Amino acid sequence: MSILVTRPSPQGEELVSRLRTLGRVAWSFPLIEFTPGRELPQLSGLLNSLSENDLLFALSRHAVTFADAQLRQQQAHWPQAPHYFAIGRTTALALHQVSSKTIRYPQDQEISEVLLQLPELQNIAGKKALILRGNGGRELLGETLQSRGADVTFCECYQRTAKHYDGAEEAMRWQSRGVTTLVITSGEMLQQLWSLTPPWYREHWLLRCRLLVVSERLAHLARELGWQEIQIADSADNDALLRALQ
């Protein structure tokens, strides 16, 4: 019984290494990779435009990593004025490490719906909100903040690009290695794996695997694509995924 982890580097390799330490058979198969975002050069100016009580959001650890590297390169600093928010615990930790600020984040699920329930985000009319994110992604956060009267700006800090594989070759490899559990942390990667796998392997192997996902929304998408055995981890970080896999 082996586990296929589709997380990007380096989290994917880290999870595989921890699983192997526990005596499990696991493989890393990253489906996407990250490159600097198109709007990074404007980041410093956007941060400087935020004043006291404005809002700064980071939607992933990658957004924080790329933003911080850009600021260091320009010898600029994270601003003191705005209130800082993150989509979840892992991102909040990364943001706190680079900014030394207190970060507000939802405790239970790492999704926009839960983040938007925070008391500090209810009366925000007239405030500026800067959202650090990757290319694409959901628009729910920005649209809801706008509907509550905030002036919303996005900054694309990184781009996700699909890695190219020979679908038949990979499906044959993972089936022959006895992969029966798949770890998937985004809808984009779920769709990509489904599309990459030829129909015969999809029916005889892929959809028969147990799927570990990180949200109810992802589980719903998986059911629509044909998976039946689906488990939802507490959150998207490796600690939570490891607990679920044990």
PDB file of N, CA, C and O in Angstrom, residues 115-150:
ATOM      1  N   LEU A 115     -12.175  32.637   6.790  1.00  0.00           N
ATOM      2  CA  LEU A 115     -11.402  33.867   7.004  1.00  0.00           C
ATOM      3  C   LEU A 115     -12.345  35.079   7.068  1.00  0.00           C
ATOM      4  O   LEU A 115     -12.210  35.953   7.917  1.00  0.00           O
ATOM      5  N   LEU A 116     -13.335  35.089   6.184  1.00  0.00           N
ATOM      6  CA  LEU A 116     -14.269  36.221   6.096  1.00  0.00           C
ATOM      7  C   LEU A 116     -15.190  36.353   7.312  1.00  0.00           C
ATOM      8  O   LEU A 116     -15.848  37.359   7.494  1.00  0.00           O
ATOM      9  N   GLN A 117     -15.211  35.303   8.151  1.00  0.00           N
ATOM     10  CA  GLN A 117     -16.047  35.357   9.355  1.00  0.00           C
ATOM     11  C   GLN A 117     -15.345  36.060  10.523  1.00  0.00           C
ATOM     12  O   GLN A 117     -15.975  36.336  11.541  1.00  0.00           O
ATOM     13  N   LEU A 118     -14.042  36.359  10.378  1.00  0.00           N
ATOM     14  CA  LEU A 118     -13.319  37.008  11.477  1.00  0.00           C
ATOM     15  C   LEU A 118     -13.987  38.339  11.825  1.00  0.00           C
ATOM     16  O   LEU A 118     -14.340  39.113  10.933  1.00  0.00           O
ATOM     17  N   PRO A 119     -14.148  38.623  13.137  1.00  0.00           N
ATOM     18  CA  PRO A 119     -14.830  39.850  13.564  1.00  0.00           C
ATOM     19  C   PRO A 119     -14.206  41.120  12.974  1.00  0.00           C
ATOM     20  O   PRO A 119     -14.914  42.076  12.630  1.00  0.00           O
ATOM     21  N   GLU A 120     -12.851  41.120  12.827  1.00  0.00           N
ATOM     22  CA  GLU A 120     -12.139  42.320  12.322  1.00  0.00           C
ATOM     23  C   GLU A 120     -12.484  42.651  10.870  1.00  0.00           C
ATOM     24  O   GLU A 120     -12.148  43.712  10.369  1.00  0.00           O
ATOM     25  N   LEU A 121     -13.137  41.701  10.168  1.00  0.00           N
ATOM     26  CA  LEU A 121     -13.420  41.918   8.737  1.00  0.00           C
ATOM     27  C   LEU A 121     -14.885  42.261   8.474  1.00  0.00           C
ATOM     28  O   LEU A 121     -15.328  42.258   7.326  1.00  0.00           O
ATOM     29  N   GLN A 122     -15.635  42.548   9.528  1.00  0.00           N
ATOM     30  CA  GLN A 122     -17.067  42.822   9.338  1.00  0.00           C
ATOM     31  C   GLN A 122     -17.341  44.285   8.982  1.00  0.00           C
ATOM     32  O   GLN A 122     -18.133  44.564   8.094  1.00  0.00           O
ATOM     33  N   ASN A 123     -16.664  45.230   9.636  1.00  0.00           N
ATOM     34  CA  ASN A 123     -16.915  46.660   9.366  1.00  0.00           C
ATOM     35  C   ASN A 123     -15.671  47.295   8.753  1.00  0.00           C
ATOM     36  O   ASN A 123     -14.829  47.828   9.466  1.00  0.00           O
ATOM     37  N   ILE A 124     -15.560  47.183   7.442  1.00  0.00           N
ATOM     38  CA  ILE A 124     -14.300  47.595   6.794  1.00  0.00           C
ATOM     39  C   ILE A 124     -14.520  48.635   5.699  1.00  0.00           C
ATOM     40  O   ILE A 124     -13.627  48.874   4.887  1.00  0.00           O
ATOM     41  N   ALA A 125     -15.689  49.236   5.673  1.00  0.00           N
ATOM     42  CA  ALA A 125     -15.993  50.228   4.620  1.00  0.00           C
ATOM     43  C   ALA A 125     -14.951  51.349   4.643  1.00  0.00           C
ATOM     44  O   ALA A 125     -14.569  51.838   5.700  1.00  0.00           O
ATOM     45  N   GLY A 126     -14.431  51.685   3.445  1.00  0.00           N
ATOM     46  CA  GLY A 126     -13.475  52.786   3.331  1.00  0.00           C
ATOM     47  C   GLY A 126     -12.028  52.379   3.544  1.00  0.00           C
ATOM     48  O   GLY A 126     -11.111  53.177   3.322  1.00  0.00           O
ATOM     49  N   LYS A 127     -11.780  51.116   3.977  1.00  0.00           N
ATOM     50  CA  LYS A 127     -10.388  50.686   4.197  1.00  0.00           C
ATOM     51  C   LYS A 127      -9.799  50.127   2.901  1.00  0.00           C
ATOM     52  O   LYS A 127     -10.519  49.601   2.054  1.00  0.00           O
ATOM     53  N   LYS A 128      -8.474  50.227   2.771  1.00  0.00           N
ATOM     54  CA  LYS A 128      -7.790  49.594   1.639  1.00  0.00           C
ATOM     55  C   LYS A 128      -7.469  48.154   2.020  1.00  0.00           C
ATOM     56  O   LYS A 128      -7.090  47.888   3.166  1.00  0.00           O
ATOM     57  N   ALA A 129      -7.575  47.236   1.060  1.00  0.00           N
ATOM     58  CA  ALA A 129      -7.204  45.838   1.292  1.00  0.00           C
ATOM     59  C   ALA A 129      -6.275  45.401   0.169  1.00  0.00           C
ATOM     60  O   ALA A 129      -6.631  45.501  -1.010  1.00  0.00           O
ATOM     61  N   LEU A 130      -5.078  44.931   0.529  1.00  0.00           N
ATOM     62  CA  LEU A 130      -4.125  44.423  -0.460  1.00  0.00           C
ATOM     63  C   LEU A 130      -4.033  42.908  -0.277  1.00  0.00           C
ATOM     64  O   LEU A 130      -3.776  42.424   0.833  1.00  0.00           O
ATOM     65  N   ILE A 131      -4.268  42.168  -1.368  1.00  0.00           N
ATOM     66  CA  ILE A 131      -4.278  40.701  -1.302  1.00  0.00           C
ATOM     67  C   ILE A 131      -3.084  40.141  -2.069  1.00  0.00           C
ATOM     68  O   ILE A 131      -2.968  40.336  -3.288  1.00  0.00           O
ATOM     69  N   LEU A 132      -2.183  39.448  -1.365  1.00  0.00           N
ATOM     70  CA  LEU A 132      -1.015  38.818  -1.988  1.00  0.00           C
ATOM     71  C   LEU A 132      -1.382  37.384  -2.335  1.00  0.00           C
ATOM     72  O   LEU A 132      -1.768  36.611  -1.465  1.00  0.00           O
ATOM     73  N   ARG A 133      -1.227  37.023  -3.602  1.00  0.00           N
ATOM     74  CA  ARG A 133      -1.686  35.697  -4.027  1.00  0.00           C
ATOM     75  C   ARG A 133      -0.913  35.220  -5.252  1.00  0.00           C
ATOM     76  O   ARG A 133      -0.034  35.921  -5.753  1.00  0.00           O
ATOM     77  N   GLY A 134      -1.278  34.039  -5.766  1.00  0.00           N
ATOM     78  CA  GLY A 134      -0.709  33.521  -7.003  1.00  0.00           C
ATOM     79  C   GLY A 134      -1.607  33.894  -8.168  1.00  0.00           C
ATOM     80  O   GLY A 134      -2.598  34.604  -8.005  1.00  0.00           O
ATOM     81  N   ASN A 135      -1.265  33.406  -9.366  1.00  0.00           N
ATOM     82  CA  ASN A 135      -2.129  33.663 -10.526  1.00  0.00           C
ATOM     83  C   ASN A 135      -3.399  32.827 -10.389  1.00  0.00           C
ATOM     84  O   ASN A 135      -3.382  31.739  -9.833  1.00  0.00           O
ATOM     85  N   GLY A 136      -4.501  33.351 -10.903  1.00  0.00           N
ATOM     86  CA  GLY A 136      -5.762  32.608 -10.816  1.00  0.00           C
ATOM     87  C   GLY A 136      -6.247  32.542  -9.384  1.00  0.00           C
ATOM     88  O   GLY A 136      -6.100  33.493  -8.631  1.00  0.00           O
ATOM     89  N   GLY A 137      -6.792  31.400  -8.997  1.00  0.00           N
ATOM     90  CA  GLY A 137      -7.324  31.275  -7.643  1.00  0.00           C
ATOM     91  C   GLY A 137      -8.750  31.789  -7.571  1.00  0.00           C
ATOM     92  O   GLY A 137      -9.286  32.337  -8.539  1.00  0.00           O
ATOM     93  N   ARG A 138      -9.363  31.654  -6.385  1.00  0.00           N
ATOM     94  CA  ARG A 138     -10.764  32.035  -6.217  1.00  0.00           C
ATOM     95  C   ARG A 138     -10.885  33.545  -6.005  1.00  0.00           C
ATOM     96  O   ARG A 138      -9.990  34.170  -5.471  1.00  0.00           O
ATOM     97  N   GLU A 139     -12.020  34.092  -6.408  1.00  0.00           N
ATOM     98  CA  GLU A 139     -12.246  35.537  -6.299  1.00  0.00           C
ATOM     99  C   GLU A 139     -13.105  35.894  -5.083  1.00  0.00           C
ATOM    100  O   GLU A 139     -13.392  37.062  -4.843  1.00  0.00           O
ATOM    101  N   LEU A 140     -13.525  34.871  -4.336  1.00  0.00           N
ATOM    102  CA  LEU A 140     -14.495  35.091  -3.255  1.00  0.00           C
ATOM    103  C   LEU A 140     -14.048  36.143  -2.241  1.00  0.00           C
ATOM    104  O   LEU A 140     -14.816  37.035  -1.874  1.00  0.00           O
ATOM    105  N   LEU A 141     -12.790  36.059  -1.798  1.00  0.00           N
ATOM    106  CA  LEU A 141     -12.303  36.983  -0.773  1.00  0.00           C
ATOM    107  C   LEU A 141     -12.394  38.434  -1.253  1.00  0.00           C
ATOM    108  O   LEU A 141     -12.983  39.287  -0.596  1.00  0.00           O
ATOM    109  N   GLY A 142     -11.807  38.703  -2.420  1.00  0.00           N
ATOM    110  CA  GLY A 142     -11.796  40.057  -2.970  1.00  0.00           C
ATOM    111  C   GLY A 142     -13.199  40.601  -3.185  1.00  0.00           C
ATOM    112  O   GLY A 142     -13.514  41.736  -2.825  1.00  0.00           O
ATOM    113  N   GLU A 143     -14.066  39.755  -3.775  1.00  0.00           N
ATOM    114  CA  GLU A 143     -15.440  40.195  -4.066  1.00  0.00           C
ATOM    115  C   GLU A 143     -16.201  40.516  -2.780  1.00  0.00           C
ATOM    116  O   GLU A 143     -16.945  41.496  -2.712  1.00  0.00           O
ATOM    117  N   THR A 144     -16.026  39.685  -1.748  1.00  0.00           N
ATOM    118  CA  THR A 144     -16.754  39.902  -0.490  1.00  0.00           C
ATOM    119  C   THR A 144     -16.250  41.155   0.226  1.00  0.00           C
ATOM    120  O   THR A 144     -17.039  41.946   0.741  1.00  0.00           O
ATOM    121  N   LEU A 145     -14.913  41.347   0.245  1.00  0.00           N
ATOM    122  CA  LEU A 145     -14.359  42.552   0.886  1.00  0.00           C
ATOM    123  C   LEU A 145     -14.865  43.806   0.170  1.00  0.00           C
ATOM    124  O   LEU A 145     -15.204  44.799   0.803  1.00  0.00           O
ATOM    125  N   GLN A 146     -14.934  43.714  -1.169  1.00  0.00           N
ATOM    126  CA  GLN A 146     -15.446  44.842  -1.957  1.00  0.00           C
ATOM    127  C   GLN A 146     -16.913  45.133  -1.615  1.00  0.00           C
ATOM    128  O   GLN A 146     -17.306  46.282  -1.455  1.00  0.00           O
ATOM    129  N   SER A 147     -17.696  44.055  -1.494  1.00  0.00           N
ATOM    130  CA  SER A 147     -19.122  44.228  -1.187  1.00  0.00           C
ATOM    131  C   SER A 147     -19.318  44.834   0.206  1.00  0.00           C
ATOM    132  O   SER A 147     -20.341  45.439   0.488  1.00  0.00           O
ATOM    133  N   ARG A 148     -18.297  44.678   1.077  1.00  0.00           N
ATOM    134  CA  ARG A 148     -18.370  45.268   2.420  1.00  0.00           C
ATOM    135  C   ARG A 148     -17.794  46.698   2.443  1.00  0.00           C
ATOM    136  O   ARG A 148     -17.648  47.289   3.503  1.00  0.00           O
ATOM    137  N   GLY A 149     -17.421  47.204   1.261  1.00  0.00           N
ATOM    138  CA  GLY A 149     -17.006  48.600   1.162  1.00  0.00           C
ATOM    139  C   GLY A 149     -15.511  48.847   1.160  1.00  0.00           C
ATOM    140  O   GLY A 149     -15.062  49.994   1.198  1.00  0.00           O
ATOM    141  N   ALA A 150     -14.703  47.787   1.091  1.00  0.00           N
ATOM    142  CA  ALA A 150     -13.240  47.966   1.068  1.00  0.00           C
ATOM    143  C   ALA A 150     -12.766  48.258  -0.356  1.00  0.00           C
ATOM    144  O   ALA A 150     -13.411  47.869  -1.328  1.00  0.00           O
TER     145      ALA A 150
END
